[in-house]
Amino acid sequence: MSLNIPNAPNAGLFKGGYNNYDSEDGAVLRNIDACRAIASTVQTSLGPYGRNKIVINHLQKMILTSDAATILKELDVVHPAAKLLVMASQQQEAEMGDATNLVIVLAGELLKKAEDLLRMGLKTADIVTGYERAQNFALEALEELVVDKVNDIRNQEELSKAIRTVVASKQNGHEEFLADLVAEAILAVLPKNPAGFSVDNIRVVKIMGGSLEQSKVVKGMVFPKAPDGSVKKAQKAKVGVYSCPLDLSQTETKGTVLLHNAKEMMDFTKGEEEQIDTAIKELYDAGIRVVIAGSTVGELAMHYLDRYGILVIKILSKFELRRICRVVGATPLARLGAPMPDEMGSVDIVETLEIGGDRVTVFRQENDVTRTATLVLRGATQNHLEDVERAVDDGVNVVKAITKDPRLVPGAGASETQLVERIQAFGDKTSGLPQYSIRKFGEAFEVVPRTIAESAGLDATEVLSRLYTAHHKKDDWKTGVDIENNDGSGTLDAQKEGILDLMITKAWAIKLATEAARTVLSVDQIIVARQAGGPKPPGPQPQLG
């Protein structure tokens, strides 16, 4: 309803062009519709058989992925209520780096159930209260579902079992190989105190061609380019890192030089040459055999660096420069000249390898614990490589979460089905109106096993009835959805099959999804200001007659 209409509510209150949606106009229901639309977009991407989406962003770049965080980042969501859901998923990505899809799907389902309750005549206050109590109960119940934990974070086998399920949800079929690869990379950089593990220490380099099985872990850093000079290899070398250009500095004032003959011209350039020769010789005398340049390298400087047998590589990204400094233990210098002993770094091996036709430079430290490990990923297409990188990224983030809480709960929808059972039983014992919303909160968790079953091409209703039958028994509550459908029943024992999810990731997802749903339900009025600048947006036409 536009405020330009005579006798509109708050007619003289706001500037012209404001739109005001009240709860009587169904603002809450409209918000729920918008949130459900965004949830249904990513819902089909949930689970190992989740469908991919092709998103073409505003720069016309094509992104093909089933990762909810990436999909939502590339979509420019403008609806204010749907934005709340996107923010919740971004917070999950920042906090845990995984289960972003679960946040959106669960919040969407909670709002769908809330819509049924609103149509039944419940007030939003009752629903919000019920959801809050159900959330607290769900988090307590989740702690009781712990079946395993990562006992020794330094054991590759133990680490792989936690990473495997996360990677399988993005790259089903390759999870064994990728989980071992990620575990190997993490163990190479894991500090003495695992809580100090930084996700940034695991780098990924994508090289087209070959198959995924040819991917490998390199201790140290890999740059997808060859060194700039003619020296391609160095061993047990001292390293100097320069953030300034390796060239003669230009003077600020312009001057004119009059040369009378060829000898004067030769002498003129000789001064320049001697100056650079002195600077490079200084580096050589200080013992430096590898130079990392963060800016341009002049032709004359390159000639002398080659003459003294110094390997040169240009790294123009300041972030990569910072990381290589961490690997070699050097300080970046802003002036050309010999560094102090404590400003120099050292590297065991710098070599140029050819991987699938691409030349790469590897900085490798031979000792046991390196500061950075790089996963060299191979694959047929750029999009596939980017998707594998996201799977690796999720696997690395899971290890960060393990350092906080190593407990594991059954995956494959088993934990969610058990939560449905327990929350509904809790709702039955609750008195008053919130019991309806507590029961609906429980029902919302059914979306996970149902979506997993549907995406695997199973009959979801049949699989769910089998799951509920199993979960009613005391001992079978670890039963989840079998996407391979090996025995025809569509169910399996998640713990026996090694399908385990991190408890802390699930707990965060439940917290953030409930919070987002409650926030959307608490809104009863939306006031939209007119956009700054530009022509006035067309408002609804006044009713005539």
Coordinates of C-alpha atoms in Angstrom, one line a residue, residues 110-519:
L110 CA 10.8 -24.0 10.3
L111 CA 9.2 -21.0 8.6
K112 CA 7.0 -23.4 6.5
K113 CA 5.8 -25.1 9.7
A114 CA 5.3 -21.7 11.3
E115 CA 3.0 -20.7 8.4
D116 CA 0.8 -23.7 9.2
L117 CA 0.6 -22.6 12.8
L118 CA -0.2 -19.0 11.9
R119 CA -3.0 -20.2 9.7
M120 CA -4.3 -22.3 12.6
G121 CA -4.6 -19.1 14.6
L122 CA -1.5 -19.2 16.8
K123 CA 0.2 -15.9 17.6
T124 CA 3.8 -15.3 16.5
A125 CA 4.8 -14.8 20.2
D126 CA 3.7 -18.4 21.0
I127 CA 5.6 -19.8 18.0
V128 CA 8.8 -17.9 18.9
T129 CA 8.6 -19.1 22.5
G130 CA 8.0 -22.7 21.4
Y131 CA 10.8 -22.6 18.9
E132 CA 13.2 -21.2 21.6
R133 CA 12.4 -24.0 24.1
A134 CA 12.6 -26.6 21.3
Q135 CA 16.0 -25.3 20.2
N136 CA 17.4 -25.6 23.7
F137 CA 16.0 -29.2 24.0
A138 CA 17.4 -30.1 20.6
L139 CA 20.9 -29.0 21.5
E140 CA 20.8 -31.0 24.7
A141 CA 19.4 -34.1 22.8
L142 CA 22.2 -33.8 20.2
E143 CA 24.8 -34.1 22.9
E144 CA 23.3 -37.5 23.8
L145 CA 23.6 -38.8 20.3
V146 CA 27.4 -38.7 20.3
V147 CA 28.7 -42.1 19.1
D148 CA 32.4 -41.5 18.5
K149 CA 35.1 -38.9 18.7
V150 CA 38.4 -38.1 17.1
N151 CA 40.7 -39.5 19.8
D152 CA 44.1 -38.6 18.3
I153 CA 44.1 -35.7 15.9
R154 CA 47.7 -36.7 14.8
N155 CA 46.5 -40.0 13.5
Q156 CA 45.7 -39.9 9.8
E157 CA 43.1 -42.7 10.0
E158 CA 41.3 -41.0 12.8
L159 CA 41.4 -37.6 11.0
S160 CA 40.1 -39.1 7.8
K161 CA 37.0 -40.6 9.4
A162 CA 35.8 -37.1 10.3
I163 CA 36.7 -35.5 7.0
R164 CA 35.3 -38.3 4.8
T165 CA 31.6 -37.5 5.3
V166 CA 32.1 -33.8 4.7
V167 CA 34.0 -34.3 1.5
A168 CA 31.4 -36.9 0.3
S169 CA 28.6 -34.3 0.4
K170 CA 30.5 -32.4 -2.3
Q171 CA 32.5 -35.0 -4.2
N172 CA 30.7 -38.3 -3.7
G173 CA 32.8 -41.3 -4.9
H174 CA 36.1 -39.5 -4.3
E175 CA 35.8 -39.0 -0.6
E176 CA 38.3 -41.7 0.5
F177 CA 41.0 -40.3 -1.7
L178 CA 40.4 -36.7 -0.9
A179 CA 40.0 -37.2 2.8
D180 CA 43.4 -39.0 3.0
L181 CA 44.9 -36.2 0.9
V182 CA 43.5 -33.4 3.2
A183 CA 44.5 -35.4 6.3
E184 CA 48.1 -35.8 5.0
A185 CA 48.3 -32.0 4.2
I186 CA 47.0 -31.1 7.7
L187 CA 49.3 -33.4 9.5
A188 CA 52.2 -31.8 7.7
V189 CA 51.4 -28.4 9.1
L190 CA 49.7 -29.2 12.5
P191 CA 51.5 -27.3 15.2
K192 CA 52.4 -28.7 18.6
N193 CA 49.2 -27.2 20.1
P194 CA 46.5 -28.2 17.6
A195 CA 44.3 -25.2 18.7
G196 CA 46.8 -23.0 16.9
F197 CA 46.1 -24.6 13.6
S198 CA 45.3 -22.0 10.9
V199 CA 43.2 -22.8 7.9
D200 CA 45.3 -20.5 5.8
N201 CA 48.3 -22.8 6.1
I202 CA 46.7 -25.3 3.6
R203 CA 46.9 -23.9 0.0
V204 CA 45.4 -25.2 -3.1
V205 CA 46.8 -25.0 -6.7
K206 CA 44.6 -26.1 -9.5
I207 CA 46.2 -27.5 -12.6
M208 CA 44.0 -28.5 -15.6
G209 CA 44.4 -31.9 -17.2
G210 CA 44.9 -35.4 -15.8
S211 CA 42.5 -37.0 -13.3
L212 CA 41.7 -36.3 -9.7
E213 CA 43.8 -39.4 -8.7
Q214 CA 46.9 -37.6 -9.8
S215 CA 46.5 -34.9 -7.2
K216 CA 49.2 -34.8 -4.5
V217 CA 50.4 -33.0 -1.4
V218 CA 53.6 -30.9 -1.5
K219 CA 55.2 -29.7 1.8
G220 CA 55.8 -26.1 1.1
M221 CA 54.3 -23.7 -1.4
V222 CA 53.6 -24.2 -5.1
F223 CA 53.4 -21.3 -7.6
P224 CA 51.8 -22.0 -10.9
K225 CA 54.6 -20.3 -12.9
A226 CA 58.2 -20.8 -13.7
P227 CA 61.0 -18.6 -12.3
D228 CA 61.7 -15.4 -14.4
G229 CA 65.5 -15.9 -14.9
S230 CA 67.5 -18.7 -16.5
V231 CA 68.2 -20.3 -13.0
K232 CA 65.5 -22.8 -12.3
K233 CA 66.7 -24.7 -9.3
A234 CA 68.4 -24.0 -5.9
Q235 CA 69.2 -26.1 -2.9
K236 CA 69.8 -25.2 0.8
A237 CA 69.6 -21.6 -0.3
K238 CA 69.2 -18.3 1.6
V239 CA 66.2 -16.3 0.4
G240 CA 65.7 -12.5 0.2
V241 CA 62.1 -11.2 -0.2
Y242 CA 61.7 -7.7 -1.7
S243 CA 58.4 -5.8 -1.9
C244 CA 60.1 -3.0 -3.9
P245 CA 61.0 -3.0 -7.6
L246 CA 64.4 -4.5 -8.4
D247 CA 65.4 -1.7 -10.8
L248 CA 67.1 1.7 -10.8
S249 CA 64.8 4.2 -9.1
Q250 CA 63.6 7.0 -11.3
T251 CA 64.3 10.6 -10.3
E252 CA 61.4 12.8 -9.7
T253 CA 62.7 15.7 -11.8
K254 CA 63.2 15.4 -15.5
G255 CA 66.6 16.5 -16.9
T256 CA 68.1 16.7 -20.4
V257 CA 71.5 15.1 -21.1
L258 CA 73.5 16.2 -24.1
L259 CA 75.8 13.5 -25.4
H260 CA 78.5 14.5 -27.9
N261 CA 79.9 11.1 -29.0
A262 CA 79.6 7.4 -28.6
K263 CA 82.1 7.2 -25.7
E264 CA 80.0 9.6 -23.6
M265 CA 77.0 7.4 -24.3
M266 CA 78.8 4.2 -23.2
D267 CA 80.0 5.9 -20.0
F268 CA 76.5 7.2 -19.4
T269 CA 75.0 3.7 -19.3
K270 CA 78.1 2.3 -17.6
G271 CA 77.2 4.2 -14.4
E272 CA 73.8 2.6 -14.3
E273 CA 75.2 -0.8 -14.9
E274 CA 77.8 -0.5 -12.2
Q275 CA 75.2 0.7 -9.7
I276 CA 73.0 -2.4 -10.3
D277 CA 76.0 -4.7 -10.5
T278 CA 77.1 -3.4 -7.0
A279 CA 73.6 -3.9 -5.6
I280 CA 73.2 -7.5 -6.9
K281 CA 76.8 -8.4 -5.9
E282 CA 75.9 -7.3 -2.4
L283 CA 73.1 -9.8 -2.4
Y284 CA 75.4 -12.5 -3.7
D285 CA 78.1 -11.8 -1.1
A286 CA 75.5 -12.0 1.6
G287 CA 74.8 -15.6 0.5
I288 CA 71.4 -15.0 -1.1
R289 CA 70.7 -17.5 -3.9
V290 CA 67.0 -17.0 -4.2
V291 CA 65.2 -13.7 -4.7
I292 CA 61.4 -13.3 -4.4
A293 CA 60.3 -10.0 -5.9
G294 CA 56.9 -8.5 -5.0
S295 CA 57.1 -6.0 -7.8
T296 CA 58.8 -5.5 -11.2
V297 CA 62.3 -6.7 -12.0
G298 CA 64.2 -4.5 -14.5
E299 CA 65.9 -6.1 -17.5
L300 CA 69.4 -5.0 -16.4
A301 CA 68.8 -6.3 -12.8
M302 CA 67.6 -9.7 -14.3
H303 CA 70.8 -9.9 -16.4
Y304 CA 73.0 -9.5 -13.3
L305 CA 70.9 -11.8 -11.2
D306 CA 71.3 -14.5 -14.0
R307 CA 75.1 -13.7 -14.2
Y308 CA 75.5 -14.4 -10.4
G309 CA 73.3 -17.5 -10.6
I310 CA 70.5 -16.2 -8.4
L311 CA 67.0 -17.7 -8.9
V312 CA 64.3 -15.0 -9.3
I313 CA 60.5 -15.4 -9.1
K314 CA 58.0 -12.6 -9.2
I315 CA 55.0 -12.9 -6.8
L316 CA 52.7 -10.0 -7.4
S317 CA 50.0 -10.9 -4.8
K318 CA 50.9 -9.3 -1.5
F319 CA 49.0 -12.1 0.3
E320 CA 51.0 -14.8 -1.4
L321 CA 54.1 -12.8 -0.6
R322 CA 53.2 -12.8 3.1
R323 CA 52.6 -16.6 3.0
I324 CA 56.0 -17.3 1.3
C325 CA 57.7 -15.2 4.0
R326 CA 56.1 -17.4 6.6
V327 CA 57.3 -20.6 4.7
V328 CA 60.9 -19.4 4.3
G329 CA 61.1 -17.3 7.5
A330 CA 62.1 -14.1 5.9
T331 CA 61.2 -10.4 6.3
P332 CA 60.0 -8.5 3.2
L333 CA 62.3 -5.6 2.5
A334 CA 61.2 -2.3 1.0
R335 CA 64.7 -1.3 -0.2
L336 CA 67.2 -3.0 -2.6
G337 CA 70.3 -4.1 -0.7
A338 CA 71.8 -6.9 1.3
P339 CA 69.4 -7.9 4.1
M340 CA 70.5 -8.4 7.7
P341 CA 71.0 -12.0 8.8
D342 CA 67.7 -12.1 10.7
E343 CA 65.8 -10.7 7.6
M344 CA 66.9 -13.5 5.4
G345 CA 65.0 -16.7 5.1
S346 CA 66.2 -20.2 4.0
V347 CA 64.7 -22.9 1.9
D348 CA 65.8 -26.5 1.4
I349 CA 64.7 -26.9 -2.2
V350 CA 63.4 -24.6 -4.9
E351 CA 62.7 -26.5 -8.1
T352 CA 60.7 -26.1 -11.3
L353 CA 58.5 -29.1 -12.2
E354 CA 56.3 -29.7 -15.2
I355 CA 52.8 -30.9 -14.2
G356 CA 50.5 -31.7 -17.1
G357 CA 52.3 -29.2 -19.5
D358 CA 52.2 -26.4 -16.9
R359 CA 55.4 -25.3 -15.3
V360 CA 55.3 -24.8 -11.5
T361 CA 57.8 -23.6 -9.0
V362 CA 57.9 -25.5 -5.7
F363 CA 59.4 -24.1 -2.4
R364 CA 59.9 -27.1 -0.2
Q365 CA 61.2 -27.6 3.3
E366 CA 62.5 -31.1 4.0
N367 CA 62.0 -31.1 7.8
D368 CA 59.0 -32.8 9.3
V369 CA 56.7 -29.9 10.2
T370 CA 56.4 -27.3 7.5
R371 CA 54.5 -24.0 7.9
T372 CA 52.5 -24.5 4.7
A373 CA 51.3 -27.5 2.7
T374 CA 49.9 -27.2 -0.8
L375 CA 47.4 -29.5 -2.5
V376 CA 48.1 -29.8 -6.2
L377 CA 44.7 -30.7 -7.6
R378 CA 44.2 -32.1 -11.1
G379 CA 41.0 -32.3 -13.1
A380 CA 39.4 -32.1 -16.5
T381 CA 37.6 -28.8 -16.3
Q382 CA 38.0 -25.5 -14.4
N383 CA 34.5 -25.8 -12.8
H384 CA 35.2 -29.3 -11.5
L385 CA 38.5 -28.2 -10.0
E386 CA 36.8 -25.3 -8.3
D387 CA 34.2 -27.7 -6.8
V388 CA 37.0 -30.0 -5.6
E389 CA 38.7 -27.0 -4.0
R390 CA 35.5 -26.2 -2.1
A391 CA 35.3 -29.8 -0.9
V392 CA 38.9 -29.6 0.3
D393 CA 38.1 -26.3 1.9
D394 CA 35.3 -27.8 3.9
G395 CA 37.5 -30.7 4.9
V396 CA 40.2 -28.3 6.2
N397 CA 37.6 -26.3 8.1
V398 CA 36.3 -29.5 9.8
V399 CA 39.7 -30.0 11.3
K400 CA 39.6 -26.5 12.7
A401 CA 36.3 -27.4 14.3
I402 CA 37.7 -30.7 15.6
T403 CA 40.3 -28.8 17.6
K404 CA 37.4 -27.1 19.4
D405 CA 35.2 -30.2 19.9
P406 CA 36.1 -33.7 18.5
R407 CA 32.7 -35.4 19.1
L408 CA 30.9 -37.1 16.2
V409 CA 27.2 -38.0 15.7
P410 CA 25.7 -40.4 13.1
G411 CA 25.2 -38.8 9.7
A412 CA 23.0 -39.8 6.7
G413 CA 20.0 -38.2 8.4
A414 CA 20.1 -40.5 11.4
S415 CA 20.7 -37.7 14.0
E416 CA 17.9 -35.6 12.5
T417 CA 15.4 -38.5 12.5
Q418 CA 16.2 -39.2 16.2
L419 CA 15.8 -35.5 17.0
V420 CA 12.3 -35.6 15.4
E421 CA 11.4 -38.4 17.7
R422 CA 12.8 -36.8 20.8
I423 CA 11.5 -33.2 20.2
Q424 CA 8.0 -34.4 19.5
A425 CA 8.0 -36.5 22.7
F426 CA 9.1 -33.4 24.5
G427 CA 6.3 -31.4 22.9
D428 CA 3.7 -33.9 24.1
K429 CA 4.8 -33.4 27.7
T430 CA 4.7 -29.6 27.4
S431 CA 1.5 -27.8 28.4
G432 CA 0.0 -24.7 26.8
L433 CA 0.1 -23.3 23.3
P434 CA 3.9 -23.6 22.7
Q435 CA 3.5 -27.4 22.5
Y436 CA 2.2 -27.1 18.9
S437 CA 5.2 -25.1 17.8
I438 CA 7.6 -27.6 19.6
R439 CA 6.0 -30.5 17.7
K440 CA 6.3 -28.6 14.4
F441 CA 9.9 -27.7 15.3
G442 CA 10.6 -31.5 15.6
E443 CA 8.8 -32.2 12.3
A444 CA 11.0 -29.7 10.5
F445 CA 14.1 -31.9 11.0
E446 CA 12.4 -34.5 8.7
V447 CA 13.4 -32.4 5.8
V448 CA 17.0 -33.7 5.9
P449 CA 16.4 -37.5 5.5
R450 CA 13.6 -36.7 3.1
T451 CA 15.8 -34.5 0.8
I452 CA 18.7 -37.0 1.0
A453 CA 16.3 -39.9 0.0
E454 CA 14.7 -37.8 -2.8
S455 CA 18.0 -36.7 -4.3
A456 CA 19.1 -40.4 -4.4
G457 CA 16.0 -41.3 -6.3
L458 CA 14.4 -43.4 -3.5
D459 CA 10.8 -43.3 -2.4
A460 CA 11.1 -40.8 0.4
T461 CA 7.8 -41.7 2.1
E462 CA 8.8 -45.4 2.3
V463 CA 12.3 -44.7 3.5
L464 CA 11.0 -42.3 6.2
S465 CA 8.5 -44.8 7.5
R466 CA 11.3 -47.4 7.7
L467 CA 13.5 -44.9 9.5
Y468 CA 10.8 -44.1 12.0
T469 CA 10.2 -47.8 12.6
A470 CA 13.9 -48.3 13.3
H471 CA 14.2 -45.2 15.5
H472 CA 11.3 -46.3 17.7
K473 CA 13.4 -49.2 18.9
K474 CA 15.9 -48.3 21.5
D475 CA 19.0 -49.8 19.7
D476 CA 18.4 -48.8 16.1
W477 CA 18.6 -45.0 16.4
K478 CA 21.8 -44.9 14.3
T479 CA 19.8 -45.8 11.2
G480 CA 20.2 -43.4 8.3
V481 CA 19.4 -43.1 4.6
D482 CA 21.3 -45.5 2.3
I483 CA 21.7 -43.5 -0.9
E484 CA 23.4 -46.5 -2.6
N485 CA 20.3 -48.6 -1.7
N486 CA 22.5 -51.7 -1.4
D487 CA 20.0 -54.0 0.3
G488 CA 16.8 -52.5 -1.2
S489 CA 15.5 -51.1 2.1
G490 CA 17.0 -47.6 1.6
T491 CA 18.4 -47.6 5.2
L492 CA 21.8 -48.4 6.8
D493 CA 23.6 -48.2 10.1
A494 CA 25.4 -44.8 9.9
Q495 CA 27.9 -45.7 12.6
K496 CA 28.9 -49.0 11.0
E497 CA 29.3 -47.5 7.6
G498 CA 31.5 -44.7 9.0
I499 CA 29.1 -41.9 8.0
L500 CA 29.7 -39.5 10.9
D501 CA 29.1 -35.7 11.2
L502 CA 30.7 -33.3 13.6
M503 CA 28.4 -32.5 16.5
I504 CA 29.6 -28.9 16.9
T505 CA 28.8 -28.1 13.2
K506 CA 25.3 -29.5 13.6
A507 CA 24.8 -27.6 16.8
W508 CA 25.8 -24.3 15.2
A509 CA 23.5 -25.0 12.2
I510 CA 20.5 -25.6 14.5
K511 CA 21.3 -22.5 16.5
L512 CA 21.7 -20.2 13.5
A513 CA 18.7 -21.7 11.6
T514 CA 16.4 -21.2 14.6
E515 CA 17.7 -17.8 15.3
A516 CA 17.0 -16.7 11.6
A517 CA 13.5 -18.3 11.6
R518 CA 12.6 -16.6 14.9
T519 CA 13.9 -13.2 13.7

